[in-house]
Amino acid sequence: MQAIRGGTLATTTFSGPGLTIAVEVEVSPGTYEYDYYLHLQDITAKGTGDQIAPGEYLGRISTTAYGTGRRHTHIMHMAANDLGGAGWPNC
């Protein structure tokens, strides 16, 4: 999986099945959006606060929920006002 847009690595976490990466994207001065990549494995070694370039490798799409050989992922694009108190989307 490659980053759709560049930004700052906001978090990496285990969220149920698989790993999740969130990239914070500044779309205008002081206005942010978040790109979430769910169900990943073998994720980037970068840490929170590191810069992510457009097209940069984030991790492999995992086989979570479907078993070996059947991969899937979820990508969410959220505006900052859609985030919950813990920094995750209200969905």
PDB file of N, CA and C in Angstrom:
ATOM      1  N   MET A   1       0.852  -1.169   0.000  1.00  0.00           N
ATOM      2  CA  MET A   1       0.000   0.000   0.000  1.00  0.00           C
ATOM      3  C   MET A   1       0.893   1.225   0.000  1.00  0.00           C
ATOM      4  N   GLN A   2       0.557   2.168  -0.841  1.00  0.00           N
ATOM      5  CA  GLN A   2       1.298   3.417  -0.926  1.00  0.00           C
ATOM      6  C   GLN A   2       0.412   4.575  -0.474  1.00  0.00           C
ATOM      7  N   ALA A   3       1.035   5.602   0.076  1.00  0.00           N
ATOM      8  CA  ALA A   3       0.298   6.781   0.520  1.00  0.00           C
ATOM      9  C   ALA A   3      -0.336   7.490  -0.668  1.00  0.00           C
ATOM     10  N   ILE A   4      -1.583   7.838  -0.533  1.00  0.00           N
ATOM     11  CA  ILE A   4      -2.288   8.581  -1.578  1.00  0.00           C
ATOM     12  C   ILE A   4      -1.793  10.023  -1.624  1.00  0.00           C
ATOM     13  N   ARG A   5      -1.603  10.602  -0.422  1.00  0.00           N
ATOM     14  CA  ARG A   5      -1.130  11.986  -0.319  1.00  0.00           C
ATOM     15  C   ARG A   5      -0.002  12.037   0.699  1.00  0.00           C
ATOM     16  N   GLY A   6       0.803  13.060   0.610  1.00  0.00           N
ATOM     17  CA  GLY A   6       1.862  13.257   1.582  1.00  0.00           C
ATOM     18  C   GLY A   6       1.329  13.947   2.826  1.00  0.00           C
ATOM     19  N   GLY A   7       2.051  13.811   3.913  1.00  0.00           N
ATOM     20  CA  GLY A   7       1.662  14.456   5.162  1.00  0.00           C
ATOM     21  C   GLY A   7       2.541  13.980   6.297  1.00  0.00           C
ATOM     22  N   THR A   8       2.001  14.056   7.500  1.00  0.00           N
ATOM     23  CA  THR A   8       2.708  13.670   8.716  1.00  0.00           C
ATOM     24  C   THR A   8       2.092  12.401   9.273  1.00  0.00           C
ATOM     25  N   LEU A   9       2.920  11.429   9.620  1.00  0.00           N
ATOM     26  CA  LEU A   9       2.412  10.203  10.227  1.00  0.00           C
ATOM     27  C   LEU A   9       1.815  10.546  11.589  1.00  0.00           C
ATOM     28  N   ALA A  10       0.508  10.408  11.711  1.00  0.00           N
ATOM     29  CA  ALA A  10      -0.191  10.787  12.941  1.00  0.00           C
ATOM     30  C   ALA A  10      -0.203   9.647  13.944  1.00  0.00           C
ATOM     31  N   THR A  11      -0.380   8.406  13.471  1.00  0.00           N
ATOM     32  CA  THR A  11      -0.415   7.271  14.381  1.00  0.00           C
ATOM     33  C   THR A  11      -0.296   5.970  13.612  1.00  0.00           C
ATOM     34  N   THR A  12       0.226   4.973  14.290  1.00  0.00           N
ATOM     35  CA  THR A  12       0.142   3.588  13.834  1.00  0.00           C
ATOM     36  C   THR A  12      -0.384   2.807  15.018  1.00  0.00           C
ATOM     37  N   THR A  13      -1.339   1.957  14.779  1.00  0.00           N
ATOM     38  CA  THR A  13      -1.934   1.228  15.887  1.00  0.00           C
ATOM     39  C   THR A  13      -2.488  -0.100  15.415  1.00  0.00           C
ATOM     40  N   PHE A  14      -2.630  -1.021  16.350  1.00  0.00           N
ATOM     41  CA  PHE A  14      -3.323  -2.271  16.077  1.00  0.00           C
ATOM     42  C   PHE A  14      -4.786  -2.007  16.379  1.00  0.00           C
ATOM     43  N   SER A  15      -5.646  -2.188  15.387  1.00  0.00           N
ATOM     44  CA  SER A  15      -7.072  -1.883  15.583  1.00  0.00           C
ATOM     45  C   SER A  15      -7.906  -3.104  15.197  1.00  0.00           C
ATOM     46  N   GLY A  16      -7.992  -4.040  16.132  1.00  0.00           N
ATOM     47  CA  GLY A  16      -8.724  -5.268  15.824  1.00  0.00           C
ATOM     48  C   GLY A  16      -7.905  -6.080  14.853  1.00  0.00           C
ATOM     49  N   PRO A  17      -8.461  -6.440  13.725  1.00  0.00           N
ATOM     50  CA  PRO A  17      -7.693  -7.227  12.777  1.00  0.00           C
ATOM     51  C   PRO A  17      -6.780  -6.351  11.936  1.00  0.00           C
ATOM     52  N   GLY A  18      -5.498  -6.439  12.162  1.00  0.00           N
ATOM     53  CA  GLY A  18      -4.543  -5.708  11.341  1.00  0.00           C
ATOM     54  C   GLY A  18      -4.071  -4.420  11.972  1.00  0.00           C
ATOM     55  N   LEU A  19      -3.179  -3.771  11.263  1.00  0.00           N
ATOM     56  CA  LEU A  19      -2.593  -2.515  11.707  1.00  0.00           C
ATOM     57  C   LEU A  19      -3.194  -1.366  10.933  1.00  0.00           C
ATOM     58  N   THR A  20      -3.250  -0.207  11.582  1.00  0.00           N
ATOM     59  CA  THR A  20      -3.806   0.998  10.973  1.00  0.00           C
ATOM     60  C   THR A  20      -2.756   2.100  10.976  1.00  0.00           C
ATOM     61  N   ILE A  21      -2.693   2.832   9.892  1.00  0.00           N
ATOM     62  CA  ILE A  21      -1.837   4.015   9.790  1.00  0.00           C
ATOM     63  C   ILE A  21      -2.733   5.212   9.498  1.00  0.00           C
ATOM     64  N   ALA A  22      -2.478   6.329  10.178  1.00  0.00           N
ATOM     65  CA  ALA A  22      -3.185   7.577   9.894  1.00  0.00           C
ATOM     66  C   ALA A  22      -2.157   8.627   9.487  1.00  0.00           C
ATOM     67  N   VAL A  23      -2.413   9.288   8.358  1.00  0.00           N
ATOM     68  CA  VAL A  23      -1.541  10.348   7.863  1.00  0.00           C
ATOM     69  C   VAL A  23      -2.319  11.664   7.924  1.00  0.00           C
ATOM     70  N   GLU A  24      -1.746  12.639   8.630  1.00  0.00           N
ATOM     71  CA  GLU A  24      -2.346  13.965   8.730  1.00  0.00           C
ATOM     72  C   GLU A  24      -1.870  14.803   7.548  1.00  0.00           C
ATOM     73  N   VAL A  25      -2.831  15.375   6.806  1.00  0.00           N
ATOM     74  CA  VAL A  25      -2.523  16.142   5.597  1.00  0.00           C
ATOM     75  C   VAL A  25      -2.986  17.582   5.809  1.00  0.00           C
ATOM     76  N   GLU A  26      -2.076  18.536   5.720  1.00  0.00           N
ATOM     77  CA  GLU A  26      -2.456  19.947   5.832  1.00  0.00           C
ATOM     78  C   GLU A  26      -2.932  20.410   4.464  1.00  0.00           C
ATOM     79  N   VAL A  27      -4.233  20.676   4.337  1.00  0.00           N
ATOM     80  CA  VAL A  27      -4.816  21.044   3.039  1.00  0.00           C
ATOM     81  C   VAL A  27      -4.801  22.555   2.800  1.00  0.00           C
ATOM     82  N   SER A  28      -4.722  23.325   3.859  1.00  0.00           N
ATOM     83  CA  SER A  28      -4.502  24.763   3.814  1.00  0.00           C
ATOM     84  C   SER A  28      -3.945  25.137   5.179  1.00  0.00           C
ATOM     85  N   PRO A  29      -3.350  26.297   5.326  1.00  0.00           N
ATOM     86  CA  PRO A  29      -2.729  26.637   6.608  1.00  0.00           C
ATOM     87  C   PRO A  29      -3.684  26.446   7.794  1.00  0.00           C
ATOM     88  N   GLY A  30      -3.331  25.524   8.682  1.00  0.00           N
ATOM     89  CA  GLY A  30      -4.121  25.253   9.875  1.00  0.00           C
ATOM     90  C   GLY A  30      -5.332  24.363   9.667  1.00  0.00           C
ATOM     91  N   THR A  31      -5.565  23.876   8.446  1.00  0.00           N
ATOM     92  CA  THR A  31      -6.701  22.990   8.151  1.00  0.00           C
ATOM     93  C   THR A  31      -6.163  21.620   7.749  1.00  0.00           C
ATOM     94  N   TYR A  32      -6.633  20.586   8.455  1.00  0.00           N
ATOM     95  CA  TYR A  32      -6.089  19.245   8.272  1.00  0.00           C
ATOM     96  C   TYR A  32      -7.168  18.249   7.883  1.00  0.00           C
ATOM     97  N   GLU A  33      -6.738  17.254   7.136  1.00  0.00           N
ATOM     98  CA  GLU A  33      -7.539  16.083   6.834  1.00  0.00           C
ATOM     99  C   GLU A  33      -6.689  14.867   7.183  1.00  0.00           C
ATOM    100  N   TYR A  34      -7.336  13.716   7.320  1.00  0.00           N
ATOM    101  CA  TYR A  34      -6.638  12.505   7.717  1.00  0.00           C
ATOM    102  C   TYR A  34      -6.955  11.381   6.745  1.00  0.00           C
ATOM    103  N   ASP A  35      -5.911  10.704   6.313  1.00  0.00           N
ATOM    104  CA  ASP A  35      -6.057   9.523   5.475  1.00  0.00           C
ATOM    105  C   ASP A  35      -5.728   8.310   6.345  1.00  0.00           C
ATOM    106  N   TYR A  36      -6.694   7.412   6.475  1.00  0.00           N
ATOM    107  CA  TYR A  36      -6.539   6.203   7.279  1.00  0.00           C
ATOM    108  C   TYR A  36      -6.401   5.002   6.361  1.00  0.00           C
ATOM    109  N   TYR A  37      -5.434   4.151   6.661  1.00  0.00           N
ATOM    110  CA  TYR A  37      -5.179   2.917   5.914  1.00  0.00           C
ATOM    111  C   TYR A  37      -5.313   1.777   6.913  1.00  0.00           C
ATOM    112  N   LEU A  38      -6.321   0.928   6.742  1.00  0.00           N
ATOM    113  CA  LEU A  38      -6.616  -0.139   7.693  1.00  0.00           C
ATOM    114  C   LEU A  38      -6.323  -1.512   7.091  1.00  0.00           C
ATOM    115  N   HIS A  39      -6.089  -2.472   7.964  1.00  0.00           N
ATOM    116  CA  HIS A  39      -5.785  -3.860   7.592  1.00  0.00           C
ATOM    117  C   HIS A  39      -4.451  -3.957   6.859  1.00  0.00           C
ATOM    118  N   LEU A  40      -3.399  -3.463   7.507  1.00  0.00           N
ATOM    119  CA  LEU A  40      -2.060  -3.543   6.945  1.00  0.00           C
ATOM    120  C   LEU A  40      -1.201  -4.480   7.784  1.00  0.00           C
ATOM    121  N   GLN A  41      -0.103  -4.911   7.209  1.00  0.00           N
ATOM    122  CA  GLN A  41       0.923  -5.659   7.940  1.00  0.00           C
ATOM    123  C   GLN A  41       2.272  -5.203   7.412  1.00  0.00           C
ATOM    124  N   ASP A  42       3.331  -5.540   8.127  1.00  0.00           N
ATOM    125  CA  ASP A  42       4.690  -5.158   7.729  1.00  0.00           C
ATOM    126  C   ASP A  42       4.756  -3.660   7.412  1.00  0.00           C
ATOM    127  N   ILE A  43       4.276  -2.846   8.358  1.00  0.00           N
ATOM    128  CA  ILE A  43       4.161  -1.411   8.103  1.00  0.00           C
ATOM    129  C   ILE A  43       5.516  -0.702   8.171  1.00  0.00           C
ATOM    130  N   THR A  44       5.530   0.511   7.665  1.00  0.00           N
ATOM    131  CA  THR A  44       6.722   1.348   7.656  1.00  0.00           C
ATOM    132  C   THR A  44       7.324   1.463   9.052  1.00  0.00           C
ATOM    133  N   ALA A  45       8.629   1.615   9.093  1.00  0.00           N
ATOM    134  CA  ALA A  45       9.325   1.771  10.371  1.00  0.00           C
ATOM    135  C   ALA A  45       9.301   3.213  10.859  1.00  0.00           C
ATOM    136  N   LYS A  46       8.713   4.106  10.079  1.00  0.00           N
ATOM    137  CA  LYS A  46       8.640   5.503  10.492  1.00  0.00           C
ATOM    138  C   LYS A  46       7.770   5.643  11.736  1.00  0.00           C
ATOM    139  N   GLY A  47       8.013   6.708  12.478  1.00  0.00           N
ATOM    140  CA  GLY A  47       7.270   6.933  13.710  1.00  0.00           C
ATOM    141  C   GLY A  47       6.385   8.155  13.636  1.00  0.00           C
ATOM    142  N   THR A  48       5.579   8.320  14.665  1.00  0.00           N
ATOM    143  CA  THR A  48       4.674   9.459  14.760  1.00  0.00           C
ATOM    144  C   THR A  48       5.462  10.757  14.591  1.00  0.00           C
ATOM    145  N   GLY A  49       4.940  11.630  13.726  1.00  0.00           N
ATOM    146  CA  GLY A  49       5.575  12.910  13.471  1.00  0.00           C
ATOM    147  C   GLY A  49       6.493  12.917  12.262  1.00  0.00           C
ATOM    148  N   ASP A  50       6.842  11.727  11.742  1.00  0.00           N
ATOM    149  CA  ASP A  50       7.694  11.655  10.557  1.00  0.00           C
ATOM    150  C   ASP A  50       6.883  12.020   9.310  1.00  0.00           C
ATOM    151  N   GLN A  51       7.575  12.541   8.307  1.00  0.00           N
ATOM    152  CA  GLN A  51       6.931  12.928   7.053  1.00  0.00           C
ATOM    153  C   GLN A  51       6.731  11.714   6.144  1.00  0.00           C
ATOM    154  N   ILE A  52       5.583  11.682   5.482  1.00  0.00           N
ATOM    155  CA  ILE A  52       5.231  10.650   4.510  1.00  0.00           C
ATOM    156  C   ILE A  52       5.070  11.349   3.158  1.00  0.00           C
ATOM    157  N   ALA A  53       5.733  10.849   2.131  1.00  0.00           N
ATOM    158  CA  ALA A  53       5.632  11.423   0.794  1.00  0.00           C
ATOM    159  C   ALA A  53       4.507  10.756   0.011  1.00  0.00           C
ATOM    160  N   PRO A  54       3.904  11.467  -0.933  1.00  0.00           N
ATOM    161  CA  PRO A  54       2.907  10.819  -1.798  1.00  0.00           C
ATOM    162  C   PRO A  54       3.551   9.619  -2.506  1.00  0.00           C
ATOM    163  N   GLY A  55       2.877   8.491  -2.503  1.00  0.00           N
ATOM    164  CA  GLY A  55       3.388   7.288  -3.135  1.00  0.00           C
ATOM    165  C   GLY A  55       4.335   6.469  -2.285  1.00  0.00           C
ATOM    166  N   GLU A  56       4.658   6.953  -1.089  1.00  0.00           N
ATOM    167  CA  GLU A  56       5.583   6.236  -0.215  1.00  0.00           C
ATOM    168  C   GLU A  56       4.960   4.935   0.301  1.00  0.00           C
ATOM    169  N   TYR A  57       5.780   3.903   0.421  1.00  0.00           N
ATOM    170  CA  TYR A  57       5.341   2.606   0.939  1.00  0.00           C
ATOM    171  C   TYR A  57       4.909   2.744   2.396  1.00  0.00           C
ATOM    172  N   LEU A  58       3.712   2.253   2.708  1.00  0.00           N
ATOM    173  CA  LEU A  58       3.209   2.266   4.081  1.00  0.00           C
ATOM    174  C   LEU A  58       3.194   0.878   4.700  1.00  0.00           C
ATOM    175  N   GLY A  59       2.923  -0.136   3.905  1.00  0.00           N
ATOM    176  CA  GLY A  59       2.853  -1.500   4.403  1.00  0.00           C
ATOM    177  C   GLY A  59       2.165  -2.394   3.387  1.00  0.00           C
ATOM    178  N   ARG A  60       2.118  -3.680   3.703  1.00  0.00           N
ATOM    179  CA  ARG A  60       1.423  -4.633   2.829  1.00  0.00           C
ATOM    180  C   ARG A  60      -0.028  -4.749   3.256  1.00  0.00           C
ATOM    181  N   ILE A  61      -0.899  -4.934   2.298  1.00  0.00           N
ATOM    182  CA  ILE A  61      -2.307  -5.213   2.603  1.00  0.00           C
ATOM    183  C   ILE A  61      -2.358  -6.588   3.242  1.00  0.00           C
ATOM    184  N   SER A  62      -3.042  -6.698   4.373  1.00  0.00           N
ATOM    185  CA  SER A  62      -3.015  -7.943   5.140  1.00  0.00           C
ATOM    186  C   SER A  62      -4.093  -8.922   4.689  1.00  0.00           C
ATOM    187  N   THR A  63      -4.015 -10.100   5.272  1.00  0.00           N
ATOM    188  CA  THR A  63      -5.016 -11.145   5.006  1.00  0.00           C
ATOM    189  C   THR A  63      -6.022 -11.232   6.150  1.00  0.00           C
ATOM    190  N   THR A  64      -6.061 -10.238   7.023  1.00  0.00           N
ATOM    191  CA  THR A  64      -6.978 -10.267   8.160  1.00  0.00           C
ATOM    192  C   THR A  64      -8.419 -10.410   7.692  1.00  0.00           C
ATOM    193  N   ALA A  65      -9.156 -11.213   8.394  1.00  0.00           N
ATOM    194  CA  ALA A  65     -10.584 -11.460   8.190  1.00  0.00           C
ATOM    195  C   ALA A  65     -10.881 -12.401   7.032  1.00  0.00           C
ATOM    196  N   TYR A  66      -9.931 -12.631   6.132  1.00  0.00           N
ATOM    197  CA  TYR A  66     -10.217 -13.481   4.981  1.00  0.00           C
ATOM    198  C   TYR A  66      -9.288 -14.669   4.837  1.00  0.00           C
ATOM    199  N   GLY A  67      -8.194 -14.709   5.550  1.00  0.00           N
ATOM    200  CA  GLY A  67      -7.293 -15.851   5.463  1.00  0.00           C
ATOM    201  C   GLY A  67      -6.215 -15.695   4.412  1.00  0.00           C
ATOM    202  N   THR A  68      -5.307 -16.635   4.409  1.00  0.00           N
ATOM    203  CA  THR A  68      -4.140 -16.606   3.542  1.00  0.00           C
ATOM    204  C   THR A  68      -4.524 -16.478   2.075  1.00  0.00           C
ATOM    205  N   GLY A  69      -3.841 -15.562   1.405  1.00  0.00           N
ATOM    206  CA  GLY A  69      -4.029 -15.395  -0.024  1.00  0.00           C
ATOM    207  C   GLY A  69      -5.164 -14.477  -0.430  1.00  0.00           C
ATOM    208  N   ARG A  70      -5.990 -14.064   0.511  1.00  0.00           N
ATOM    209  CA  ARG A  70      -7.119 -13.185   0.186  1.00  0.00           C
ATOM    210  C   ARG A  70      -6.935 -11.884   0.952  1.00  0.00           C
ATOM    211  N   ARG A  71      -6.459 -10.876   0.285  1.00  0.00           N
ATOM    212  CA  ARG A  71      -6.131  -9.608   0.945  1.00  0.00           C
ATOM    213  C   ARG A  71      -7.221  -8.564   0.725  1.00  0.00           C
ATOM    214  N   HIS A  72      -7.361  -7.678   1.713  1.00  0.00           N
ATOM    215  CA  HIS A  72      -8.263  -6.541   1.556  1.00  0.00           C
ATOM    216  C   HIS A  72      -7.803  -5.416   2.473  1.00  0.00           C
ATOM    217  N   THR A  73      -8.247  -4.218   2.173  1.00  0.00           N
ATOM    218  CA  THR A  73      -7.902  -3.059   2.987  1.00  0.00           C
ATOM    219  C   THR A  73      -9.078  -2.090   2.994  1.00  0.00           C
ATOM    220  N   HIS A  74      -8.997  -1.109   3.850  1.00  0.00           N
ATOM    221  CA  HIS A  74      -9.962  -0.009   3.875  1.00  0.00           C
ATOM    222  C   HIS A  74      -9.148   1.276   3.881  1.00  0.00           C
ATOM    223  N   ILE A  75      -9.590   2.252   3.118  1.00  0.00           N
ATOM    224  CA  ILE A  75      -8.971   3.576   3.125  1.00  0.00           C
ATOM    225  C   ILE A  75     -10.074   4.579   3.434  1.00  0.00           C
ATOM    226  N   MET A  76      -9.837   5.391   4.460  1.00  0.00           N
ATOM    227  CA  MET A  76     -10.807   6.426   4.831  1.00  0.00           C
ATOM    228  C   MET A  76     -10.144   7.787   4.712  1.00  0.00           C
ATOM    229  N   HIS A  77     -10.908   8.739   4.257  1.00  0.00           N
ATOM    230  CA  HIS A  77     -10.458  10.122   4.141  1.00  0.00           C
ATOM    231  C   HIS A  77     -11.391  10.940   5.031  1.00  0.00           C
ATOM    232  N   MET A  78     -10.851  11.569   6.069  1.00  0.00           N
ATOM    233  CA  MET A  78     -11.680  12.270   7.048  1.00  0.00           C
ATOM    234  C   MET A  78     -11.214  13.710   7.228  1.00  0.00           C
ATOM    235  N   ALA A  79     -12.181  14.600   7.357  1.00  0.00           N
ATOM    236  CA  ALA A  79     -11.879  15.981   7.728  1.00  0.00           C
ATOM    237  C   ALA A  79     -11.638  16.028   9.235  1.00  0.00           C
ATOM    238  N   ALA A  80     -10.900  17.008   9.706  1.00  0.00           N
ATOM    239  CA  ALA A  80     -10.543  17.093  11.124  1.00  0.00           C
ATOM    240  C   ALA A  80     -11.767  17.132  12.020  1.00  0.00           C
ATOM    241  N   ASN A  81     -12.863  17.758  11.586  1.00  0.00           N
ATOM    242  CA  ASN A  81     -14.040  17.859  12.445  1.00  0.00           C
ATOM    243  C   ASN A  81     -14.820  16.550  12.504  1.00  0.00           C
ATOM    244  N   ASP A  82     -14.402  15.512  11.765  1.00  0.00           N
ATOM    245  CA  ASP A  82     -15.036  14.187  11.836  1.00  0.00           C
ATOM    246  C   ASP A  82     -14.379  13.295  12.873  1.00  0.00           C
ATOM    247  N   LEU A  83     -13.297  13.777  13.513  1.00  0.00           N
ATOM    248  CA  LEU A  83     -12.556  12.932  14.436  1.00  0.00           C
ATOM    249  C   LEU A  83     -13.236  12.857  15.791  1.00  0.00           C
ATOM    250  N   GLY A  84     -13.120  11.689  16.400  1.00  0.00           N
ATOM    251  CA  GLY A  84     -13.627  11.494  17.761  1.00  0.00           C
ATOM    252  C   GLY A  84     -12.605  12.017  18.767  1.00  0.00           C
ATOM    253  N   GLY A  85     -12.948  11.956  20.031  1.00  0.00           N
ATOM    254  CA  GLY A  85     -12.078  12.472  21.090  1.00  0.00           C
ATOM    255  C   GLY A  85     -10.718  11.795  21.144  1.00  0.00           C
ATOM    256  N   ALA A  86     -10.628  10.529  20.740  1.00  0.00           N
ATOM    257  CA  ALA A  86      -9.363   9.810  20.791  1.00  0.00           C
ATOM    258  C   ALA A  86      -8.568   9.962  19.499  1.00  0.00           C
ATOM    259  N   GLY A  87      -9.023  10.815  18.590  1.00  0.00           N
ATOM    260  CA  GLY A  87      -8.307  11.009  17.353  1.00  0.00           C
ATOM    261  C   GLY A  87      -8.695  10.029  16.263  1.00  0.00           C
ATOM    262  N   TRP A  88      -9.756   9.279  16.466  1.00  0.00           N
ATOM    263  CA  TRP A  88     -10.245   8.349  15.452  1.00  0.00           C
ATOM    264  C   TRP A  88     -11.571   8.824  14.940  1.00  0.00           C
ATOM    265  N   PRO A  89     -11.902   8.479  13.723  1.00  0.00           N
ATOM    266  CA  PRO A  89     -13.145   8.987  13.113  1.00  0.00           C
ATOM    267  C   PRO A  89     -14.392   8.500  13.822  1.00  0.00           C
ATOM    268  N   ASN A  90     -15.406   9.346  13.810  1.00  0.00           N
ATOM    269  CA  ASN A  90     -16.742   8.968  14.288  1.00  0.00           C
ATOM    270  C   ASN A  90     -17.463   8.283  13.138  1.00  0.00           C
ATOM    271  N   CYS A  91     -17.395   6.969  13.080  1.00  0.00           N
ATOM    272  CA  CYS A  91     -18.056   6.265  12.007  1.00  0.00           C
ATOM    273  C   CYS A  91     -18.619   4.955  12.509  1.00  0.00           C
TER     274      CYS A  91
END
